[in-house]
mmCIF file of C-alpha atoms in Angstrom:
data_model
loop_
_atom_site.group_PDB
_atom_site.id
_atom_site.type_symbol
_atom_site.label_atom_id
_atom_site.label_comp_id
_atom_site.label_asym_id
_atom_site.label_seq_id
_atom_site.Cartn_x
_atom_site.Cartn_y
_atom_site.Cartn_z
ATOM 1 C CA UNK A 12 0.000 0.000 0.000
ATOM 2 C CA UNK A 13 2.897 2.353 0.716
ATOM 3 C CA UNK A 14 4.275 1.930 -2.815
ATOM 4 C CA UNK A 15 0.887 2.530 -4.340
ATOM 5 C CA UNK A 16 0.503 5.673 -2.300
ATOM 6 C CA UNK A 17 3.891 6.883 -3.549
ATOM 7 C CA UNK A 18 2.869 6.351 -7.194
ATOM 8 C CA UNK A 19 -0.410 8.101 -6.610
ATOM 9 C CA UNK A 20 1.370 11.039 -5.054
ATOM 10 C CA UNK A 21 3.743 11.236 -8.039
ATOM 11 C CA UNK A 22 0.870 11.112 -10.512
ATOM 12 C CA UNK A 23 -1.096 13.732 -8.639
ATOM 13 C CA UNK A 24 1.879 16.149 -8.344
ATOM 14 C CA UNK A 25 1.415 19.305 -10.364
ATOM 15 C CA UNK A 26 3.377 19.713 -13.577
ATOM 16 C CA UNK A 27 6.142 22.276 -13.229
ATOM 17 C CA UNK A 28 6.422 24.323 -16.418
ATOM 18 C CA UNK A 29 9.466 26.228 -17.640
ATOM 19 C CA UNK A 30 7.936 29.555 -16.627
ATOM 20 C CA UNK A 31 7.782 28.585 -12.946
ATOM 21 C CA UNK A 32 11.402 27.389 -13.001
ATOM 22 C CA UNK A 33 12.560 30.619 -14.623
ATOM 23 C CA UNK A 34 10.556 32.786 -12.225
ATOM 24 C CA UNK A 35 11.952 30.951 -9.240
ATOM 25 C CA UNK A 36 15.499 31.390 -10.508
ATOM 26 C CA UNK A 37 14.876 35.117 -11.169
ATOM 27 C CA UNK A 38 13.456 35.680 -7.696
ATOM 28 C CA UNK A 39 16.382 33.790 -6.179
ATOM 29 C CA UNK A 40 18.731 36.225 -7.904
ATOM 30 C CA UNK A 41 16.688 39.175 -6.702
ATOM 31 C CA UNK A 42 15.831 40.473 -10.185
ATOM 32 C CA UNK A 43 12.597 41.995 -11.274
ATOM 33 C CA UNK A 44 10.822 41.273 -14.548
ATOM 34 C CA UNK A 45 11.814 44.734 -15.794
ATOM 35 C CA UNK A 46 15.488 43.936 -15.275
ATOM 36 C CA UNK A 47 15.176 40.642 -17.140
ATOM 37 C CA UNK A 48 13.293 42.303 -20.024
ATOM 38 C CA UNK A 49 16.009 44.989 -20.227
ATOM 39 C CA UNK A 50 18.821 42.464 -20.248
ATOM 40 C CA UNK A 51 17.167 40.200 -22.862
ATOM 41 C CA UNK A 52 15.869 43.123 -24.930
ATOM 42 C CA UNK A 53 12.365 41.657 -24.851
ATOM 43 C CA UNK A 54 8.982 43.130 -24.028
ATOM 44 C CA UNK A 55 7.823 43.013 -20.430
ATOM 45 C CA UNK A 56 4.566 41.344 -21.490
ATOM 46 C CA UNK A 57 6.513 38.571 -23.168
ATOM 47 C CA UNK A 58 8.538 37.943 -19.971
ATOM 48 C CA UNK A 59 5.291 37.767 -17.984
ATOM 49 C CA UNK A 60 3.769 35.322 -20.536
ATOM 50 C CA UNK A 61 6.852 33.089 -20.323
ATOM 51 C CA UNK A 62 6.813 32.978 -16.525
ATOM 52 C CA UNK A 63 3.069 32.192 -16.494
ATOM 53 C CA UNK A 64 3.427 29.573 -19.268
ATOM 54 C CA UNK A 65 0.782 31.323 -21.359
ATOM 55 C CA UNK A 66 2.085 31.308 -24.907
ATOM 56 C CA UNK A 67 0.476 32.711 -28.006
ATOM 57 C CA UNK A 68 -1.185 30.044 -30.093
ATOM 58 C CA UNK A 69 0.093 31.641 -33.268
ATOM 59 C CA UNK A 70 3.658 31.883 -32.026
ATOM 60 C CA UNK A 71 6.081 29.466 -33.578
ATOM 61 C CA UNK A 72 7.456 26.772 -31.202
ATOM 62 C CA UNK A 73 10.887 27.504 -32.561
ATOM 63 C CA UNK A 74 10.732 31.100 -31.304
ATOM 64 C CA UNK A 75 9.331 29.995 -27.924
ATOM 65 C CA UNK A 76 12.199 27.546 -27.429
ATOM 66 C CA UNK A 77 14.605 30.315 -28.358
ATOM 67 C CA UNK A 78 13.169 32.660 -25.723
ATOM 68 C CA UNK A 79 13.330 29.874 -23.108
ATOM 69 C CA UNK A 80 16.981 29.122 -23.907
ATOM 70 C CA UNK A 81 17.924 32.795 -23.636
ATOM 71 C CA UNK A 82 16.065 33.256 -20.341
ATOM 72 C CA UNK A 83 17.552 30.033 -18.928
ATOM 73 C CA UNK A 84 21.066 31.089 -19.859
ATOM 74 C CA UNK A 85 20.532 34.433 -18.142
ATOM 75 C CA UNK A 86 19.415 32.927 -14.819
ATOM 76 C CA UNK A 87 21.857 29.983 -14.913
ATOM 77 C CA UNK A 88 19.522 27.049 -15.625
ATOM 78 C CA UNK A 89 20.431 24.195 -17.971
ATOM 79 C CA UNK A 90 18.740 24.581 -21.352
ATOM 80 C CA UNK A 91 17.871 20.884 -21.473
ATOM 81 C CA UNK A 92 15.969 21.196 -18.196
ATOM 82 C CA UNK A 93 13.875 24.098 -19.468
ATOM 83 C CA UNK A 94 13.189 22.360 -22.809
ATOM 84 C CA UNK A 95 12.112 19.153 -21.015
ATOM 85 C CA UNK A 96 9.745 21.184 -18.878
ATOM 86 C CA UNK A 97 8.374 22.840 -21.978
ATOM 87 C CA UNK A 98 7.683 19.415 -23.499
ATOM 88 C CA UNK A 99 5.640 18.428 -20.451
ATOM 89 C CA UNK A 100 3.210 21.211 -21.305
ATOM 90 C CA UNK A 101 2.224 19.337 -24.479
ATOM 91 C CA UNK A 102 2.727 22.363 -26.677
ATOM 92 C CA UNK A 103 5.214 20.712 -29.026
ATOM 93 C CA UNK A 104 3.882 20.355 -32.587
ATOM 94 C CA UNK A 105 2.497 16.971 -33.537
ATOM 95 C CA UNK A 106 4.354 14.801 -36.052
ATOM 96 C CA UNK A 107 1.473 15.129 -38.462
ATOM 97 C CA UNK A 108 2.355 18.779 -38.902
ATOM 98 C CA UNK A 109 5.866 17.822 -39.943
ATOM 99 C CA UNK A 110 4.444 15.218 -42.258
ATOM 100 C CA UNK A 111 2.164 17.825 -43.734
ATOM 101 C CA UNK A 112 5.109 20.145 -44.221
ATOM 102 C CA UNK A 113 7.079 17.329 -45.818
ATOM 103 C CA UNK A 114 4.162 16.533 -48.119
ATOM 104 C CA UNK A 115 3.932 20.194 -49.113
ATOM 105 C CA UNK A 116 7.611 20.206 -49.917
ATOM 106 C CA UNK A 117 7.187 16.994 -51.873
ATOM 107 C CA UNK A 118 4.318 18.493 -53.840
ATOM 108 C CA UNK A 119 6.359 21.618 -54.480
ATOM 109 C CA UNK A 120 9.334 19.565 -55.660
ATOM 110 C CA UNK A 121 7.028 17.521 -57.900
ATOM 111 C CA UNK A 122 5.594 20.744 -59.335
ATOM 112 C CA UNK A 123 9.099 22.076 -59.966
ATOM 113 C CA UNK A 124 10.025 18.787 -61.595
ATOM 114 C CA UNK A 125 7.017 18.960 -63.911
ATOM 115 C CA UNK A 126 7.899 22.562 -64.777
ATOM 116 C CA UNK A 127 11.436 21.483 -65.649
ATOM 117 C CA UNK A 128 10.126 18.661 -67.817
ATOM 118 C CA UNK A 129 7.792 21.030 -69.670
ATOM 119 C CA UNK A 130 10.655 23.513 -70.168
ATOM 120 C CA UNK A 131 12.904 20.798 -71.593
ATOM 121 C CA UNK A 132 10.122 19.632 -73.898
ATOM 122 C CA UNK A 133 9.662 23.180 -75.223
ATOM 123 C CA UNK A 134 13.416 23.494 -75.782
ATOM 124 C CA UNK A 135 13.533 20.151 -77.613
ATOM 125 C CA UNK A 136 10.581 21.127 -79.829
ATOM 126 C CA UNK A 137 12.241 24.441 -80.730
ATOM 127 C CA UNK A 138 15.510 22.638 -81.472
ATOM 128 C CA UNK A 139 13.653 20.126 -83.672
ATOM 129 C CA UNK A 140 11.940 22.921 -85.587
ATOM 130 C CA UNK A 141 15.299 24.646 -86.101
ATOM 131 C CA UNK A 142 16.884 21.427 -87.395
ATOM 132 C CA UNK A 143 13.919 20.818 -89.730
ATOM 133 C CA UNK A 144 14.157 24.346 -91.123
ATOM 134 C CA UNK A 145 17.907 24.004 -91.684
ATOM 135 C CA UNK A 146 17.424 20.625 -93.385
ATOM 136 C CA UNK A 147 14.742 21.975 -95.740
ATOM 137 C CA UNK A 148 16.885 25.005 -96.605
ATOM 138 C CA UNK A 149 19.863 22.740 -97.338
ATOM 139 C CA UNK A 150 17.714 20.507 -99.567
ATOM 140 C CA UNK A 151 16.400 23.493 -101.496
ATOM 141 C CA UNK A 152 19.904 24.844 -101.997
ATOM 142 C CA UNK A 153 21.236 21.444 -103.074
ATOM 143 C CA UNK A 154 18.306 20.935 -105.469
ATOM 144 C CA UNK A 155 18.945 24.330 -107.019
ATOM 145 C CA UNK A 156 22.609 23.538 -107.529
ATOM 146 C CA UNK A 157 21.827 20.148 -109.051
ATOM 147 C CA UNK A 158 19.264 21.680 -111.394
ATOM 148 C CA UNK A 159 21.760 24.324 -112.458
ATOM 149 C CA UNK A 160 24.450 21.715 -113.063
ATOM 150 C CA UNK A 161 22.049 19.400 -114.913
ATOM 151 C CA UNK A 162 20.759 22.047 -117.288
ATOM 152 C CA UNK A 163 23.306 21.951 -120.028
ATOM 153 C CA UNK A 164 23.216 25.044 -122.157
ATOM 154 C CA UNK A 165 23.925 24.494 -125.789
ATOM 155 C CA UNK A 166 24.306 27.481 -128.014
ATOM 156 C CA UNK A 167 22.231 27.325 -131.188
ATOM 157 C CA UNK A 168 23.930 27.558 -134.448
ATOM 158 C CA UNK A 169 24.855 31.167 -134.993
ATOM 159 C CA UNK A 170 23.923 32.699 -138.275
ATOM 160 C CA UNK A 171 26.793 32.498 -140.679
ATOM 161 C CA UNK A 172 27.081 35.475 -142.859
ATOM 162 C CA UNK A 173 28.141 34.374 -146.318
ATOM 163 C CA UNK A 174 31.243 35.981 -147.479
ATOM 164 C CA UNK A 175 30.518 38.584 -150.089
ATOM 165 C CA UNK A 176 32.255 37.698 -153.287
ATOM 166 C CA UNK A 177 34.879 40.093 -154.320
ATOM 167 C CA UNK A 178 33.950 42.398 -157.076
ATOM 168 C CA UNK A 179 35.024 40.994 -160.359
ATOM 169 C CA UNK A 180 37.247 43.358 -162.152
ATOM 170 C CA UNK A 181 36.842 43.039 -165.831
ATOM 171 C CA UNK A 182 39.950 43.995 -167.757
ATOM 172 C CA UNK A 183 39.513 46.985 -169.858
ATOM 173 C CA UNK A 184 40.145 46.675 -173.531
ATOM 174 C CA UNK A 185 43.518 48.040 -174.474
ATOM 175 C CA UNK A 186 43.405 51.453 -176.069
ATOM 176 C CA UNK A 187 45.222 51.379 -179.355
ATOM 177 C CA UNK A 188 47.038 54.526 -180.153
ATOM 178 C CA UNK A 189 47.491 55.379 -183.797
ATOM 179 C CA UNK A 190 50.896 54.749 -185.177
ATOM 180 C CA UNK A 191 52.897 57.952 -185.548
ATOM 181 C CA UNK A 192 55.498 57.950 -188.239
ATOM 182 C CA UNK A 193 58.426 60.138 -188.352
ATOM 183 C CA UNK A 194 57.077 61.963 -191.276
ATOM 184 C CA UNK A 195 53.583 62.651 -189.836
ATOM 185 C CA UNK A 196 50.293 61.125 -188.751
ATOM 186 C CA UNK A 197 48.822 58.447 -190.967
ATOM 187 C CA UNK A 198 45.090 59.100 -190.724
ATOM 188 C CA UNK A 199 43.980 55.981 -192.444
ATOM 189 C CA UNK A 200 46.075 53.700 -190.205
ATOM 190 C CA UNK A 201 44.679 55.357 -187.073
ATOM 191 C CA UNK A 202 41.108 55.094 -188.261
ATOM 192 C CA UNK A 203 41.451 51.457 -189.265
ATOM 193 C CA UNK A 204 43.074 50.608 -185.920
ATOM 194 C CA UNK A 205 40.278 52.352 -183.993
ATOM 195 C CA UNK A 206 37.568 50.657 -186.042
ATOM 196 C CA UNK A 207 39.115 47.194 -185.624
ATOM 197 C CA UNK A 208 36.986 45.053 -183.204
ATOM 198 C CA UNK A 209 38.595 44.088 -179.912
ATOM 199 C CA UNK A 210 37.961 40.481 -178.824
ATOM 200 C CA UNK A 211 37.709 40.737 -174.996
ATOM 201 C CA UNK A 212 34.964 38.195 -174.391
ATOM 202 C CA UNK A 213 37.349 35.292 -173.997
ATOM 203 C CA UNK A 214 39.512 37.188 -171.511
ATOM 204 C CA UNK A 215 36.447 38.266 -169.466
ATOM 205 C CA UNK A 216 35.226 34.695 -169.334
ATOM 206 C CA UNK A 217 38.626 33.528 -168.207
ATOM 207 C CA UNK A 218 38.776 36.137 -165.427
ATOM 208 C CA UNK A 219 35.228 35.450 -164.203
ATOM 209 C CA UNK A 220 35.856 31.735 -164.216
ATOM 210 C CA UNK A 221 39.065 32.058 -162.273
ATOM 211 C CA UNK A 222 37.721 34.504 -159.613
ATOM 212 C CA UNK A 223 35.537 32.050 -157.531
ATOM 213 C CA UNK A 224 38.411 29.610 -157.410
ATOM 214 C CA UNK A 225 40.641 32.299 -155.998
ATOM 215 C CA UNK A 226 37.983 33.312 -153.383
ATOM 216 C CA UNK A 227 37.400 29.720 -152.202
ATOM 217 C CA UNK A 228 41.116 29.099 -152.051
ATOM 218 C CA UNK A 229 41.559 32.226 -149.893
ATOM 219 C CA UNK A 230 38.748 31.098 -147.544
ATOM 220 C CA UNK A 231 40.268 27.653 -147.188
ATOM 221 C CA UNK A 232 43.644 29.212 -146.487
ATOM 222 C CA UNK A 233 42.162 31.421 -143.744
ATOM 223 C CA UNK A 234 40.337 28.462 -142.120
ATOM 224 C CA UNK A 235 43.481 26.382 -142.283
ATOM 225 C CA UNK A 236 45.510 29.205 -140.706
ATOM 226 C CA UNK A 237 42.936 29.911 -137.895
ATOM 227 C CA UNK A 238 43.148 27.646 -134.792
ATOM 228 C CA UNK A 239 40.330 25.228 -134.063
ATOM 229 C CA UNK A 240 39.401 27.105 -130.876
ATOM 230 C CA UNK A 241 40.595 30.587 -129.989
ATOM 231 C CA UNK A 242 39.664 32.156 -126.656
ATOM 232 C CA UNK A 243 40.215 35.779 -125.601
ATOM 233 C CA UNK A 244 39.495 37.071 -122.081
ATOM 234 C CA UNK A 245 38.414 40.554 -121.005
ATOM 235 C CA UNK A 246 38.298 39.717 -117.268
ATOM 236 C CA UNK A 247 39.159 36.885 -114.884
ATOM 237 C CA UNK A 248 37.306 33.727 -115.914
ATOM 238 C CA UNK A 249 37.401 30.090 -114.828
ATOM 239 C CA UNK A 250 37.205 27.635 -117.721
ATOM 240 C CA UNK A 251 37.118 23.874 -118.339
ATOM 241 C CA UNK A 252 37.214 22.209 -121.771
ATOM 242 C CA UNK A 253 36.751 18.490 -122.538
ATOM 243 C CA UNK A 254 37.031 16.692 -125.871
ATOM 244 C CA UNK A 255 34.788 13.957 -127.276
ATOM 245 C CA UNK A 256 36.581 11.268 -125.215
ATOM 246 C CA UNK A 257 35.972 13.179 -121.961
ATOM 247 C CA UNK A 258 39.634 14.159 -121.688
ATOM 248 C CA UNK A 259 40.242 17.552 -120.085
ATOM 249 C CA UNK A 260 41.933 19.734 -122.670
ATOM 250 C CA UNK A 261 42.169 22.717 -120.327
ATOM 251 C CA UNK A 262 41.019 23.539 -116.788
ATOM 252 C CA UNK A 263 41.952 26.631 -114.835
ATOM 253 C CA UNK A 264 41.650 30.380 -114.338
ATOM 254 C CA UNK A 265 42.563 32.865 -117.042
ATOM 255 C CA UNK A 266 43.269 36.524 -116.445
ATOM 256 C CA UNK A 267 42.158 39.586 -118.365
ATOM 257 C CA UNK A 268 43.866 40.091 -121.780
ATOM 258 C CA UNK A 269 44.916 36.417 -121.904
ATOM 259 C CA UNK A 270 44.504 34.368 -125.103
ATOM 260 C CA UNK A 271 44.226 30.619 -125.467
ATOM 261 C CA UNK A 272 44.440 28.488 -128.657
ATOM 262 C CA UNK A 273 43.370 24.846 -128.338
ATOM 263 C CA UNK A 274 42.905 21.773 -130.502
ATOM 264 C CA UNK A 275 40.888 18.727 -129.615
ATOM 265 C CA UNK A 276 38.637 15.926 -130.771
ATOM 266 C CA UNK A 277 35.150 17.183 -131.571
ATOM 267 C CA UNK A 278 32.669 17.790 -130.129
ATOM 268 C CA UNK A 279 34.314 20.060 -127.569
ATOM 269 C CA UNK A 280 32.400 20.805 -124.363
ATOM 270 C CA UNK A 281 33.087 24.088 -122.577
ATOM 271 C CA UNK A 282 32.121 25.017 -119.011
ATOM 272 C CA UNK A 283 32.541 28.797 -118.634
ATOM 273 C CA UNK A 284 32.311 30.465 -115.228
ATOM 274 C CA UNK A 285 31.988 34.066 -116.490
ATOM 275 C CA UNK A 286 30.476 33.986 -119.996
ATOM 276 C CA UNK A 287 30.567 37.775 -120.420
ATOM 277 C CA UNK A 288 34.332 37.852 -119.815
ATOM 278 C CA UNK A 289 35.266 35.548 -122.718
ATOM 279 C CA UNK A 290 35.334 35.795 -126.509
ATOM 280 C CA UNK A 291 35.149 32.498 -128.406
ATOM 281 C CA UNK A 292 36.180 31.914 -132.038
ATOM 282 C CA UNK A 293 35.614 28.437 -133.429
ATOM 283 C CA UNK A 294 37.411 27.769 -136.703
ATOM 284 C CA UNK A 295 37.509 31.479 -137.402
ATOM 285 C CA UNK A 296 33.794 32.058 -136.631
ATOM 286 C CA UNK A 297 32.716 34.264 -133.700
ATOM 287 C CA UNK A 298 30.375 32.637 -131.132
ATOM 288 C CA UNK A 299 27.559 34.895 -129.914
ATOM 289 C CA UNK A 300 27.898 35.211 -126.109
ATOM 290 C CA UNK A 301 25.228 37.879 -125.590
ATOM 291 C CA UNK A 302 22.642 35.277 -124.547
ATOM 292 C CA UNK A 303 24.693 34.375 -121.437
ATOM 293 C CA UNK A 304 24.392 37.749 -119.696
ATOM 294 C CA UNK A 305 22.457 36.339 -116.707
ATOM 295 C CA UNK A 306 25.619 35.868 -114.645
ATOM 296 C CA UNK A 307 25.326 32.064 -114.511
ATOM 297 C CA UNK A 308 27.725 29.357 -115.581
ATOM 298 C CA UNK A 309 27.449 28.570 -119.292
ATOM 299 C CA UNK A 310 27.811 25.145 -120.921
ATOM 300 C CA UNK A 311 28.670 25.264 -124.604
ATOM 301 C CA UNK A 312 29.133 22.458 -127.104
ATOM 302 C CA UNK A 313 31.203 22.977 -130.268
ATOM 303 C CA UNK A 314 30.496 22.524 -133.069
ATOM 304 C CA UNK A 315 27.028 23.836 -132.401
ATOM 305 C CA UNK A 316 24.145 21.586 -133.324
#
C-alpha cells in the first residue's frame, strides 16, 4: 500500500512548467521582470507570458524555445531542463504537422520537376523545328545547284554570214594609139586601128571563171591558218574544256587580256564560269555570247548543233 501511495502522489503532483522554473530562478537572484526584459531586450509582457506559461497560439514553437533558452542562460539554468519542462506542457507540434510540411515540400518539388520537364520539352521542340528548317533550306539549296548543273546550255547555231564575193574586175580593152610615123600622122592607119573590133569576151570569161576559185582558195587558207578554238578574255574567268573522249583539254583560271588556242577531238564541251568575260572563235567564226548575260555558268558544245 505504501508503494501505491507513492505512485499516486507522483501522478497527482502538479506539472512544473518552464515559466515557474525561470521565475523561481529570477526571484532567487533578486531580479525583477523589468530587469530581465532589459537584459534580454524583450517586451515586459513577453517575460510575464513566459513565466506564467501562457504562450500565443500563433507563435512558432521555434521562437518559444529560443526565448526559453535565452532566459535560462541568463538565470543559470540548464537549457535541457527548461526544454524538457516545456515538453511536459504538451505544446510541441504533432508529427502530423511535420508530415504535412514534408508533403507540401514533396508536392512543391514535384511541381518544380514537372515545370522542368515542360521547359525541356519546349526546348527540344524548338531545337527540332530549327533542325527541320535548316534541313529543308539545305535541300532546297542542293536541289537548285543540281538543277543548275544538270541544265546543259547548248548554243544554237549562230547565223553564218556568207562571205561577199569580191567584185570581179573586168579587164579593160587596151586602147590602141594610132601609129605615128616620123614623117607625120597616118590618118587611115589610125582610123582602121580604132575601127578594128577588140575580142575581150574570152579574156572576161577567163577572169570570171578564175575569180571564184581564188575566193574559195583564200577562204580555205584562212580556215586552215585559224586555230580550231581561240579564246580571248576581257576579265578573270574560270574555264574547263573536254574533248569527245571526256579528256580535259584545259582547266583553270585565265586573267584579263589572256589568249588561249586549243585543238581537240570534236565535239568540244566548254564550261565557262563568267560567260561575259570571254570571246570564243571556233574555226575562225565568232560565237555569240550575248545570250549568257544572266551571270550564270554557261555550258557550250562545239560545233554547235
